[in-house]
XYZ file of C-alpha atoms in Angstrom:
367
model
C 0.190 -0.117 0.123
C 1.122 3.687 -0.673
C 2.189 6.670 1.702
C 1.544 9.842 1.746
C 2.151 12.587 3.945
C 1.529 15.997 3.055
C 2.301 18.899 5.580
C 1.902 22.238 5.394
C -1.705 24.704 6.489
C -2.059 28.039 8.760
C -3.933 29.549 5.907
C -6.302 28.469 3.072
C -4.134 29.267 1.136
C -1.882 26.334 2.029
C -4.950 23.905 2.924
C -7.204 23.847 -0.088
C -3.918 23.177 -1.829
C -3.016 20.534 -0.392
C -6.816 18.882 0.173
C -6.595 19.445 -3.709
C -3.256 16.780 -3.962
C -4.977 14.350 -1.393
C -8.209 14.588 -2.929
C -6.623 13.143 -6.519
C -3.626 10.825 -5.090
C -6.878 9.085 -3.895
C -8.734 9.280 -6.913
C -5.325 7.677 -8.398
C -4.784 5.591 -5.805
C -8.066 4.621 -4.028
C -6.703 2.770 -1.716
C -4.277 5.536 -1.025
C -3.035 6.022 2.540
C -2.641 9.847 3.150
C -1.488 10.774 6.289
C -0.979 15.632 6.900
C 1.475 17.258 9.310
C -0.059 20.444 10.486
C 0.815 23.472 12.920
C -1.019 22.961 16.438
C -3.862 26.278 17.063
C -3.603 26.608 12.901
C -7.037 26.507 11.229
C -5.297 22.897 9.416
C -5.865 21.587 12.799
C -10.104 21.119 11.982
C -10.311 21.669 8.289
C -8.328 18.524 7.425
C -10.428 16.077 9.635
C -14.094 18.168 8.678
C -12.541 17.504 5.029
C -12.047 13.292 6.473
C -7.933 12.835 6.828
C -5.913 12.856 10.002
C -3.868 15.446 10.709
C -0.524 14.699 13.589
C -0.209 18.592 15.206
C 2.965 20.361 15.433
C 3.965 22.798 18.309
C 6.027 25.204 15.308
C 5.871 28.648 15.390
C 7.244 31.189 12.648
C 9.953 33.870 12.144
C 8.401 37.289 14.001
C 9.989 39.498 12.690
C 8.473 43.047 14.549
C 11.461 44.057 17.259
C 9.515 43.998 20.299
C 10.614 42.177 22.881
C 7.760 39.261 22.989
C 9.123 39.056 19.030
C 12.777 38.654 20.193
C 11.993 36.953 22.681
C 10.024 33.702 20.764
C 12.559 34.198 18.048
C 15.423 33.026 20.824
C 12.752 30.094 21.437
C 12.394 29.266 17.267
C 16.051 26.776 16.921
C 14.604 25.317 20.206
C 11.374 24.549 19.126
C 12.506 22.714 15.467
C 14.619 20.853 17.300
C 12.043 19.223 19.380
C 9.432 19.464 15.886
C 11.789 17.784 13.669
C 12.461 15.107 16.668
C 8.898 14.451 16.911
C 8.106 14.635 12.430
C 11.092 11.791 12.279
C 8.733 9.472 14.676
C 5.727 10.857 12.858
C 7.734 8.961 9.552
C 9.189 6.516 10.786
C 5.492 4.991 11.969
C 4.030 5.565 8.807
C 6.591 5.161 6.363
C 5.222 7.639 4.439
C 6.570 6.872 0.174
C 6.529 10.405 -0.612
C 6.173 13.386 1.433
C 4.785 16.356 0.407
C 5.585 20.085 1.554
C 2.474 22.628 0.448
C 3.745 25.374 2.751
C 3.259 27.265 6.235
C 5.046 26.195 9.522
C 5.134 23.126 9.979
C 6.345 21.825 6.549
C 9.729 23.135 7.524
C 10.395 20.287 9.829
C 8.011 17.589 8.287
C 10.114 17.894 4.760
C 13.551 18.428 6.749
C 12.135 15.428 8.709
C 11.507 13.724 5.522
C 15.192 14.150 3.796
C 17.172 13.539 6.990
C 15.473 10.142 6.019
C 15.640 9.950 2.608
C 11.854 10.235 1.826
C 11.583 11.499 -1.432
C 10.283 14.884 -0.778
C 7.832 18.089 -3.010
C 7.778 21.525 -3.140
C 4.116 22.461 -4.175
C 6.095 25.951 -4.313
C 2.840 28.749 -4.873
C 3.927 31.657 -5.038
C 7.011 33.939 -7.511
C 9.069 34.828 -5.068
C 9.452 31.700 -2.500
C 10.385 31.856 1.653
C 13.616 31.116 2.759
C 12.237 27.312 3.779
C 11.250 26.500 0.816
C 14.920 27.719 -0.678
C 16.453 25.703 2.512
C 14.400 22.854 1.901
C 15.279 22.915 -2.518
C 18.365 21.759 -1.866
C 17.974 18.234 -0.686
C 14.086 17.814 -3.149
C 13.227 15.541 -5.319
C 10.792 17.816 -7.422
C 9.705 21.611 -7.286
C 6.719 22.026 -8.456
C 6.175 25.645 -9.609
C 3.470 27.383 -11.067
C 5.484 30.937 -12.387
C 9.000 31.876 -14.487
C 11.950 33.103 -13.507
C 12.209 30.916 -10.186
C 15.702 29.087 -11.993
C 16.600 32.628 -9.441
C 15.872 30.458 -6.677
C 16.415 26.661 -7.659
C 18.730 24.164 -9.178
C 16.384 24.361 -13.307
C 16.440 20.277 -13.117
C 14.265 19.771 -9.624
C 11.616 22.721 -11.489
C 8.048 22.047 -12.746
C 5.813 24.316 -14.444
C 3.091 23.005 -12.378
C 0.695 25.402 -11.285
C -1.079 25.801 -8.708
C -3.484 23.733 -7.530
C -7.731 24.505 -6.884
C -10.302 22.933 -5.218
C -12.477 20.646 -7.532
C -15.692 22.454 -7.384
C -13.839 25.637 -9.412
C -11.494 23.985 -12.134
C -13.858 23.508 -14.193
C -15.784 26.865 -13.736
C -19.008 27.038 -14.466
C -20.735 29.946 -13.552
C -24.374 28.598 -11.465
C -26.385 31.251 -11.762
C -29.635 30.436 -10.384
C -28.447 28.480 -7.580
C -26.001 31.685 -6.689
C -27.783 33.912 -6.280
C -31.131 31.187 -4.472
C -28.540 30.567 -1.693
C -26.813 33.122 -1.533
C -29.464 35.486 -1.566
C -29.006 38.342 -3.980
C -30.753 40.558 -6.603
C -29.577 38.912 -10.266
C -30.244 42.000 -11.920
C -27.898 44.961 -9.463
C -24.468 43.982 -9.882
C -21.977 42.465 -7.846
C -19.130 43.682 -5.937
C -17.361 39.914 -4.734
C -14.815 41.024 -0.687
C -13.172 38.800 -0.043
C -9.361 39.043 2.035
C -8.587 35.105 2.053
C -9.775 32.710 4.403
C -8.188 35.341 7.131
C -10.175 38.308 6.836
C -7.836 41.619 5.762
C -8.132 44.587 7.957
C -6.560 47.174 5.956
C -9.677 45.481 3.260
C -12.398 45.309 5.854
C -12.315 49.310 6.940
C -11.311 50.536 3.112
C -15.778 48.399 2.689
C -16.480 49.836 5.644
C -15.777 53.839 5.889
C -17.337 53.678 2.311
C -20.067 51.409 2.709
C -22.915 54.615 2.580
C -21.115 55.362 -0.599
C -21.591 51.810 -1.758
C -25.382 52.135 -1.047
C -25.875 54.638 -3.179
C -23.519 52.795 -6.275
C -26.355 50.290 -6.768
C -24.996 48.095 -6.541
C -25.243 44.239 -4.267
C -22.584 43.659 -1.575
C -20.394 40.305 -1.217
C -17.962 40.211 1.527
C -15.899 38.290 3.455
C -14.706 40.056 6.181
C -13.169 36.597 7.332
C -13.797 35.215 11.431
C -11.742 38.011 13.826
C -13.324 40.520 12.235
C -16.668 39.808 11.838
C -16.501 38.889 15.552
C -15.222 42.094 16.933
C -17.688 43.808 14.877
C -20.312 42.186 14.773
C -22.758 44.376 16.309
C -22.399 46.878 14.130
C -21.958 44.538 10.511
C -25.345 43.423 12.008
C -26.403 46.665 11.251
C -25.433 46.730 7.777
C -26.395 43.325 6.290
C -29.931 43.830 4.310
C -31.357 42.428 1.066
C -28.016 43.786 -0.869
C -24.892 43.298 1.520
C -24.362 40.118 2.581
C -21.758 39.787 4.860
C -19.772 36.543 6.045
C -17.625 35.423 8.127
C -16.051 32.842 5.757
C -17.448 31.754 2.029
C -18.324 28.004 2.377
C -19.522 27.772 -1.114
C -16.628 30.519 -3.386
C -17.334 28.772 -6.405
C -21.172 29.897 -6.123
C -20.063 33.431 -5.483
C -17.945 34.010 -8.111
C -20.498 32.500 -9.780
C -22.773 35.927 -8.234
C -19.614 38.275 -8.889
C -19.005 41.453 -11.277
C -15.702 42.689 -9.365
C -13.347 41.585 -6.947
C -11.226 42.794 -3.888
C -9.148 40.337 -2.737
C -5.775 39.941 -1.374
C -3.646 38.129 -3.827
C -2.190 34.617 -1.896
C -1.097 32.200 -4.819
C -4.188 29.709 -3.945
C -6.867 33.090 -4.228
C -4.633 34.053 -7.875
C -4.671 30.390 -9.238
C -8.819 30.700 -8.830
C -9.649 34.325 -10.155
C -7.400 33.224 -13.091
C -10.008 30.777 -14.016
C -12.454 32.727 -13.479
C -11.466 35.900 -15.285
C -13.817 38.178 -13.889
C -11.700 42.711 -13.223
C -9.909 42.345 -9.836
C -8.589 44.516 -8.051
C -5.732 42.833 -6.055
C -4.430 44.213 -2.712
C -1.271 42.384 -1.410
C -1.056 41.077 2.136
C 1.810 43.569 3.035
C 3.166 41.277 5.781
C 3.551 38.648 3.584
C 6.392 36.693 4.045
C 9.852 38.686 1.513
C 6.435 40.364 0.038
C 5.912 38.144 -2.151
C 1.964 38.437 -2.319
C 2.866 41.940 -4.690
C 5.224 39.435 -6.171
C 2.606 37.425 -7.714
C -0.373 40.406 -7.947
C 2.790 42.347 -10.312
C 2.715 39.603 -12.886
C -0.825 40.393 -13.436
C -1.226 43.831 -13.133
C 2.069 44.304 -15.366
C -0.038 42.815 -18.310
C -3.446 44.595 -17.615
C -4.433 41.783 -16.165
C -5.668 42.900 -13.050
C -5.386 46.063 -10.836
C -2.788 46.123 -8.344
C -3.837 48.147 -5.581
C -0.985 48.787 -1.826
C -2.717 48.114 0.902
C -0.924 51.163 2.780
C -3.545 53.693 -0.378
C -6.152 50.853 -0.131
C -8.156 52.727 2.065
C -8.140 56.632 0.560
C -8.455 54.849 -2.499
C -10.756 51.508 -2.141
C -13.841 53.203 -3.525
C -12.493 54.745 -5.924
C -10.123 52.532 -7.633
C -13.510 50.268 -7.960
C -16.547 52.982 -9.564
C -13.459 53.998 -12.365
C -12.945 50.468 -12.924
C -17.110 49.602 -13.088
C -17.372 52.730 -15.354
C -14.935 52.432 -18.166
C -16.187 48.252 -19.209
C -13.984 48.895 -22.150
C -11.414 47.940 -19.615
C -13.123 45.749 -17.288
C -13.844 43.212 -20.750
C -10.042 43.397 -21.253
C -9.017 42.442 -17.747
C -11.418 39.338 -17.577
C -9.831 37.886 -20.624
C -6.010 38.329 -20.204
C -6.707 36.711 -16.609
C -7.597 34.102 -18.228
C -4.797 33.267 -20.267
C -3.035 32.763 -16.880
C -5.115 30.562 -16.231
C -3.568 27.195 -15.336
C -6.577 24.225 -14.612
C -4.719 21.837 -15.016
C -2.247 22.014 -12.140
C -3.010 19.659 -9.902
C -2.821 16.554 -12.416
C 1.269 17.603 -13.137
C 1.858 18.081 -9.734
C 0.123 14.202 -8.572
C 1.820 13.017 -12.062
C 5.428 14.081 -10.509
C 4.299 12.800 -6.831
C 2.934 9.289 -8.363
C 6.741 8.979 -10.374
C 8.374 9.045 -7.204
C 5.993 7.011 -4.736
């Protein structure tokens, strides 16, 4: 029987591709055993079991980039934490005996993949971004294959290890076709109004949320409807004022589980620029404003967004400008019908719906 370990998580941008890989592996090898390794306290510890897979949690965290005393203390602890998690990861490897270990990014993927490499187990890195993080650069030296979504990564990885596959997306997005009737009914929206979809990633985006909140009266005057995913934290912190804003044309949710239906009704989208978000947005092909998360490692979200904005496929709006300029940028985009159509077409040119097949092919070759 073939055994696989998939490691990573922390955000939906890591978890959903990981689950897509697992589901495709099960499709190819129905009796395959798959185990996840994640970080305790992160969302994978609930999302992965909900999807029907077992997961082992590691007590691991990332480098703090702030210079506060708590940040310095946290970073001083990190080498000891990594030593302990590496030991646990090796224990898991010896017990489960994986044929291949796949890393999708996130805190847990570093110690898990390094443990596998120390035990001479083949590893595959699924590098989602156009600018890789330090951990993947470090792990790449002993990785068997590195599946990437962007050109030009020979600057960071050995050329003969790189396979350009694209980023895996959820099954319901791969062959995306708008489900208009179901979507308008499910979401309770008016099919005769233009819809702006606001998505800040699985954890929300404070600056985007604040910008929308600041301009909510203007949105009402625009005669459009909002479908707004705030993230759990912003939603619970602002539940009372958000509840007052909800109406027939303003739908506010902490998390949207049926993204296929959300994309179906979207005429315009405002989104963070994580790799999974971009992989899905290129398939959907809707005029989009991308607001990169400025604290992302190596500022990779800006690099991701720039590839699209330079090609005229999306608008890049820096996070520091979003509160001031989001509303005006959105109005200008909606008024320029020609530009909107052109952006949608160019966005689709970046789509790689076959990504999951290419990634799983590389994994199976090593198993």
